[in-house]
PDB file of C-alpha atoms in Angstrom:
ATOM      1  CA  UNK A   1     113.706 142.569 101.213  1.00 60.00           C
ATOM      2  CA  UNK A   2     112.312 139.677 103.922  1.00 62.00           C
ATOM      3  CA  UNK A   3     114.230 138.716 106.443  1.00 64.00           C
ATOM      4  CA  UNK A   4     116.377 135.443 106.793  1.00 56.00           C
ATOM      5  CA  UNK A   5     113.344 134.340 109.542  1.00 60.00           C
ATOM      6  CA  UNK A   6     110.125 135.218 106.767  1.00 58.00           C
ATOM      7  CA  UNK A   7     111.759 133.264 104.673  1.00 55.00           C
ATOM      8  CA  UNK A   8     112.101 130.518 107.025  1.00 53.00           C
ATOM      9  CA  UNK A   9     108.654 130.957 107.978  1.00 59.00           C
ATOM     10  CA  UNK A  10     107.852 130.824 104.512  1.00 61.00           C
ATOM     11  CA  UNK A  11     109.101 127.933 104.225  1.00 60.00           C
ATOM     12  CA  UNK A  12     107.986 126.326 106.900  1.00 57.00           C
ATOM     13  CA  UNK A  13     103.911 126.622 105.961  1.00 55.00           C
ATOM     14  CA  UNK A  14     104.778 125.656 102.488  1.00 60.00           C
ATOM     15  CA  UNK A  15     106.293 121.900 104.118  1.00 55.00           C
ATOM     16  CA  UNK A  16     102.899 121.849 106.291  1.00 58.00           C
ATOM     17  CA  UNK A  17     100.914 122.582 102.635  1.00 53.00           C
ATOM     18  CA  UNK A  18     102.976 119.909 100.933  1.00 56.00           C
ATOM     19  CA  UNK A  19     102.865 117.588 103.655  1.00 55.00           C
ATOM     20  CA  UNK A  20      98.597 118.171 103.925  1.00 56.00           C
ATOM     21  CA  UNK A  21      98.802 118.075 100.349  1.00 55.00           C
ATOM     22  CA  UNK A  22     100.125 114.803 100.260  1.00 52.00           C
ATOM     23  CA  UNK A  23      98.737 113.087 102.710  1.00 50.00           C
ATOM     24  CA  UNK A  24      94.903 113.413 101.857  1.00 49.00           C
ATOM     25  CA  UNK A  25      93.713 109.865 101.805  1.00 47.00           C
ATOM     26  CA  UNK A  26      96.658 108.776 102.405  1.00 48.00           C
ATOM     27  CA  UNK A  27      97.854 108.426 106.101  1.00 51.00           C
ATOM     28  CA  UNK A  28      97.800 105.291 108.179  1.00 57.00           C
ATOM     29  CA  UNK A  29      94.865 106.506 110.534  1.00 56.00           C
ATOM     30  CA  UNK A  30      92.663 107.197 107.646  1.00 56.00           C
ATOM     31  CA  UNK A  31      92.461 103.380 106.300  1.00 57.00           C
ATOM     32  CA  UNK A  32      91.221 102.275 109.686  1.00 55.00           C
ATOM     33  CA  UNK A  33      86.507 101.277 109.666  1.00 63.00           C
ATOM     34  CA  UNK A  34      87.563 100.829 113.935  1.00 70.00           C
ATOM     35  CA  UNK A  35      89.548 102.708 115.908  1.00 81.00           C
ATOM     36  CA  UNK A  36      92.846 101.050 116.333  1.00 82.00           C
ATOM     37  CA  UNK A  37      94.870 100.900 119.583  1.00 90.00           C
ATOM     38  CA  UNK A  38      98.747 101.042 119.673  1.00 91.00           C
ATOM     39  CA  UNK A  39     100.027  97.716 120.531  1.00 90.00           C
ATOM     40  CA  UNK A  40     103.157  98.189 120.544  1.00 90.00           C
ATOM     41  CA  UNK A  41     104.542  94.692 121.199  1.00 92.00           C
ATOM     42  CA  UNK A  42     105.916  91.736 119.727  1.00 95.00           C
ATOM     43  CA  UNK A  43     104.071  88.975 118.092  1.00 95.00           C
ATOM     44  CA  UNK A  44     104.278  85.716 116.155  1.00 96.00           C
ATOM     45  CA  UNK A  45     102.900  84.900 113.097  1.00 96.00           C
ATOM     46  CA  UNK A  46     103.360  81.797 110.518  1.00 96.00           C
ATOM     47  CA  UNK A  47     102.482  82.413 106.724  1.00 95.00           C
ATOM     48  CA  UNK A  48      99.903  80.020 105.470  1.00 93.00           C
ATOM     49  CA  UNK A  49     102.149  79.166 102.474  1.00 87.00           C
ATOM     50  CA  UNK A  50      99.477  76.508 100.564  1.00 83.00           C
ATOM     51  CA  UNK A  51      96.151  77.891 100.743  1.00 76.00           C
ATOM     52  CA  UNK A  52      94.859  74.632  99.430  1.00 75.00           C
ATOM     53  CA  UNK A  53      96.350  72.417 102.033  1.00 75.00           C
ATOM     54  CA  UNK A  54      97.215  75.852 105.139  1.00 70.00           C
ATOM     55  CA  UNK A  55     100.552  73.971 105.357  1.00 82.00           C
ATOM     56  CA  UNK A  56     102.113  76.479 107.569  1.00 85.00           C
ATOM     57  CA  UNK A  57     105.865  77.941 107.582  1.00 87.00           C
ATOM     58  CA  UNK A  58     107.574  78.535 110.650  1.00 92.00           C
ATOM     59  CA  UNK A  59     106.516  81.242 112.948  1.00 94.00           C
ATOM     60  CA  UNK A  60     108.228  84.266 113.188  1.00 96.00           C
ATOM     61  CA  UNK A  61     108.261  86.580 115.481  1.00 96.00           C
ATOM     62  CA  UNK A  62     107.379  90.823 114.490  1.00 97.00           C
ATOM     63  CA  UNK A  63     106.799  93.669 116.003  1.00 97.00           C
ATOM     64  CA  UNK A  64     103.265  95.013 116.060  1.00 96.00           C
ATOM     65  CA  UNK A  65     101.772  98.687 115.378  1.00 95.00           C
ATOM     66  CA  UNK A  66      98.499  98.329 116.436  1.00 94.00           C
ATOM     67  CA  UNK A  67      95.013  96.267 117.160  1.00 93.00           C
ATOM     68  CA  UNK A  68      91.452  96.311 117.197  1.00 91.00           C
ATOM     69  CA  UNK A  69      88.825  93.336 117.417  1.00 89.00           C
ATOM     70  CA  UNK A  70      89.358  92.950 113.391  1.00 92.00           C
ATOM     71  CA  UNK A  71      93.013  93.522 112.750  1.00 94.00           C
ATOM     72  CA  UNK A  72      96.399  93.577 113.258  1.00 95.00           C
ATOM     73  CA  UNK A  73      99.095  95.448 112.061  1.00 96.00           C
ATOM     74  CA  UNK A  74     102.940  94.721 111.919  1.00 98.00           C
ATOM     75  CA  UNK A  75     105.975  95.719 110.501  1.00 98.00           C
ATOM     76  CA  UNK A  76     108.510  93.150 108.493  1.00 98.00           C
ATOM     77  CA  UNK A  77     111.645  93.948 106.273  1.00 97.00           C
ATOM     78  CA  UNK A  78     109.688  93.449 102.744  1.00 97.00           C
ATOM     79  CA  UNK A  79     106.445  92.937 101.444  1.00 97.00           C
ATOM     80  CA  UNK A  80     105.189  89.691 102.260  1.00 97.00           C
ATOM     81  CA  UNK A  81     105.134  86.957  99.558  1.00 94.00           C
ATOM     82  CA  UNK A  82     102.229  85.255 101.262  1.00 95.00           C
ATOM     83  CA  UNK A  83      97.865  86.034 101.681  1.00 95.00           C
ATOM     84  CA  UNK A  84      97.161  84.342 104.781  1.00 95.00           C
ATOM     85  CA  UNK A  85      98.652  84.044 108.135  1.00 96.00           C
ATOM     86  CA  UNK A  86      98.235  82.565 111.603  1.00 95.00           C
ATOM     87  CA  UNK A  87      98.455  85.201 114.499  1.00 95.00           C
ATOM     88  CA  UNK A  88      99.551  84.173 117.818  1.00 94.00           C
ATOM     89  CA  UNK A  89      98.410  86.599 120.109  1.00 91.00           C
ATOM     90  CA  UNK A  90     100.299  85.781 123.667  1.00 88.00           C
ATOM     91  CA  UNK A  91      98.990  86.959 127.044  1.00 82.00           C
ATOM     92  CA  UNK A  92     100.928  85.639 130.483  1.00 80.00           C
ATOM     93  CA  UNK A  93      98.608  82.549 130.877  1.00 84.00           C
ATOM     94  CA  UNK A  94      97.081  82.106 127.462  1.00 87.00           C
ATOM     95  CA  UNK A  95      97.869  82.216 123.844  1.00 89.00           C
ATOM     96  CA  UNK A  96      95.033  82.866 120.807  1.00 90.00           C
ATOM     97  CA  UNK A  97      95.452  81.743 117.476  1.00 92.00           C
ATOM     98  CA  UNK A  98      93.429  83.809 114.829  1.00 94.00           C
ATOM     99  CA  UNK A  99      93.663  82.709 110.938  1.00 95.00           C
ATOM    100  CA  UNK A 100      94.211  86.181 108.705  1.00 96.00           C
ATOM    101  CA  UNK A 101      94.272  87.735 105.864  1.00 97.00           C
ATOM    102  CA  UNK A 102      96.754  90.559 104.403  1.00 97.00           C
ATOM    103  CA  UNK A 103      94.540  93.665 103.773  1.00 96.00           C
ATOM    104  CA  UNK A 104      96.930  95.806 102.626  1.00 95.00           C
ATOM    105  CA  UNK A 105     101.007  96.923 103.076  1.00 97.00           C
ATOM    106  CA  UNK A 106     103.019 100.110 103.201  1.00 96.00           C
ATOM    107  CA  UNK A 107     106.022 101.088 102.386  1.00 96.00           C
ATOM    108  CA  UNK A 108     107.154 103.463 105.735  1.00 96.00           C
ATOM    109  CA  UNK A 109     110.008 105.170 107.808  1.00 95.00           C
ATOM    110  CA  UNK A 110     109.919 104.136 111.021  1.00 94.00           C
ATOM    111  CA  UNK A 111     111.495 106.541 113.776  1.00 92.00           C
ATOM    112  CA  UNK A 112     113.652 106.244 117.144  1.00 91.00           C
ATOM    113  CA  UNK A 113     110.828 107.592 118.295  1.00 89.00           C
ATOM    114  CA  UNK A 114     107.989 105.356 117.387  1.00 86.00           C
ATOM    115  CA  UNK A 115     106.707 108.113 114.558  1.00 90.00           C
ATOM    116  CA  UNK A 116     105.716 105.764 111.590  1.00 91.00           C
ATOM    117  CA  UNK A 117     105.614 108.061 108.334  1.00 92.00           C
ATOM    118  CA  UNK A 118     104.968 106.415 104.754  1.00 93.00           C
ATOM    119  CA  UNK A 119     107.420 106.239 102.600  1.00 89.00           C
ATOM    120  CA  UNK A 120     105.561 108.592  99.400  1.00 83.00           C
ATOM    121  CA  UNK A 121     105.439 111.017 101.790  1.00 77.00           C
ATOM    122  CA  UNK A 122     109.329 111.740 102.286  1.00 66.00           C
ATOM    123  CA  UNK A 123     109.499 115.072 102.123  1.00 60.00           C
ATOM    124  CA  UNK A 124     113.462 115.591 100.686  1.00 58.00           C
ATOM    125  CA  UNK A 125     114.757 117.563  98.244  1.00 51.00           C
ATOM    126  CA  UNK A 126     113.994 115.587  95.229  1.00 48.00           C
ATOM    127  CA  UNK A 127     116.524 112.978  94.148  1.00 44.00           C
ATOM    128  CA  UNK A 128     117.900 113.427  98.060  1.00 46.00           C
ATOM    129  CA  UNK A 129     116.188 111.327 100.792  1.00 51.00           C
ATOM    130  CA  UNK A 130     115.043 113.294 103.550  1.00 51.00           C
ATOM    131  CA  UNK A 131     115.442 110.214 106.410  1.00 52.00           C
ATOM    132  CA  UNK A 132     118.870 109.644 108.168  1.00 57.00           C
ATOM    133  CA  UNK A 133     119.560 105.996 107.749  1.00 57.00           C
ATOM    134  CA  UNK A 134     121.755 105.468 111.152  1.00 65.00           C
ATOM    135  CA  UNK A 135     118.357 106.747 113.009  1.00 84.00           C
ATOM    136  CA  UNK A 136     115.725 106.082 110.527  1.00 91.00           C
ATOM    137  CA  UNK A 137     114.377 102.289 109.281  1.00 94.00           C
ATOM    138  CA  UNK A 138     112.314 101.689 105.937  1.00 95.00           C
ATOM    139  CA  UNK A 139     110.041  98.759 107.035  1.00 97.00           C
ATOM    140  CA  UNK A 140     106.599  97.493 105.396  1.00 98.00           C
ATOM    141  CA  UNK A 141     103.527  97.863 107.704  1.00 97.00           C
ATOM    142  CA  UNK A 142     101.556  95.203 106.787  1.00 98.00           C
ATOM    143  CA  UNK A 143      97.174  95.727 108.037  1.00 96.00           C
ATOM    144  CA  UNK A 144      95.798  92.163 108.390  1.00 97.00           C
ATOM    145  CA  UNK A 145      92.060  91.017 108.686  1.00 96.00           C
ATOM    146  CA  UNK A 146      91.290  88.610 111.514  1.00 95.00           C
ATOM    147  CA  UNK A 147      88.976  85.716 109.628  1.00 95.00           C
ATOM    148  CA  UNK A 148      88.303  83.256 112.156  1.00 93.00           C
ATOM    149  CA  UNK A 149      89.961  81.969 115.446  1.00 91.00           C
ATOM    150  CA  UNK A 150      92.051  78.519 114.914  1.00 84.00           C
ATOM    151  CA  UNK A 151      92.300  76.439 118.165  1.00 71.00           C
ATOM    152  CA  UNK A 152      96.050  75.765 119.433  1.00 53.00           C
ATOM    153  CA  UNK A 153      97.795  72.824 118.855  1.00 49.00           C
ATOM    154  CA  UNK A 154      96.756  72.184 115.108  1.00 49.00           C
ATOM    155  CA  UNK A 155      92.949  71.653 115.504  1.00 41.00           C
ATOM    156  CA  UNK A 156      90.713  73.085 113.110  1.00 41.00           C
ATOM    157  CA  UNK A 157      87.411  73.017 115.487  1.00 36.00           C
ATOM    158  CA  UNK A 158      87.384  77.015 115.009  1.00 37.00           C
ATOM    159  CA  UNK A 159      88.026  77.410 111.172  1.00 38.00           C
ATOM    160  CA  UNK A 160      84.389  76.808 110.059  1.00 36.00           C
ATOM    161  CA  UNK A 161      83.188  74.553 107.455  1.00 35.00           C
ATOM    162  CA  UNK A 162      85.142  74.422 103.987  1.00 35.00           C
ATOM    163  CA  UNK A 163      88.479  75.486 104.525  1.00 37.00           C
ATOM    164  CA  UNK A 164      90.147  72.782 105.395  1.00 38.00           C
ATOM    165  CA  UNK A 165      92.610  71.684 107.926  1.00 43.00           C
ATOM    166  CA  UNK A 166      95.589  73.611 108.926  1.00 45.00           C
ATOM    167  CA  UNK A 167      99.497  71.472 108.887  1.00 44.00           C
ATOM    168  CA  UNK A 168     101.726  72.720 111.444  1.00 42.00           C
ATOM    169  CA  UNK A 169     105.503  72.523 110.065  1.00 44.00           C
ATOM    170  CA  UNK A 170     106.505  68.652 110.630  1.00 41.00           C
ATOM    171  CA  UNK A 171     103.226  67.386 110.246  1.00 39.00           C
ATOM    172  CA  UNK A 172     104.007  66.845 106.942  1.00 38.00           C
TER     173      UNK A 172
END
């Protein structure tokens, strides 16, 4: 008869299998052409809610996952009901607006300890939950593709021909 610690050990490597199993194509790394960097900061962003006109909504301000010279990702509540989006990028002495695109969003479990697992990959007992929700938050990472850079204050020198100019809120 195995002992109370095969059987744990048991099943142990059959979590790892599942876990492998499921995740083949699937985790956040594997979506990535460049190598990201964590950036784990907080931004601001403004949906472009008329793509016809890039009439803007008011900037809000989320925290990010990670960067590269393409992309951005960020986490918000839901999935977002907009395509396009200004990024403010803020340094000390300078901020950089980039025009972007949503590339793709993810349902995921974000941990106290800045572990970020998707959500199809909750490995409870079926019909149980396997996250703790007093430690654990379900948030949607959403990836987003830099397009162009958009100059500060409105002006649409950087946006290339064709697309417009974009309306800050008030602007009308």
């Amino acid at each position: 008869m195995p002992t109370v610690e095969a059987a744990g050990d048991a099943g142990f490597y059959e979590l790892i299998h599942r876990i492998v199993r499921q995740s083949h194509g699937t985790l956040l790394e594997n979506r990535r052409v460049r190598r990201r960097i964590p950036f784990e900061i907080r931004q601001r962003i403004a949906p472009v809610e008329d793509e016809t006109t890039h009439r803007l909504g008011d900037f809000i301000s989320v925290p990010c996952y990670d960067v590269n010279g393409g992309g951005l990702a960020f986490f918000l509540p839901d999935h977002p009901r907009f395509r396009q989006l200004i990024v403010e990028l803020s340094c000390p002495r300078k901020k950089v607006y980039l025009l972007a695109e949503v590339a793709h969003t993810v349902a995921v479990y974000v941990y106290p300890n800045g572990d970020v697992m998707p959500e199809e990959m909750d490995i409870g007992e079926e019909g149980q939950s396997g996250q703790d929700s007093d430690v654990v938050e379900r948030r949607v990472l959403v990836g987003c593709r830099f397009l162009r850079r958009w100059a500060s204050g409105g002006s649409t020198a950087n946006l290339g021909e064709g697309n417009g100019g974009i309306t800050l809120p008030g602007d009308g």
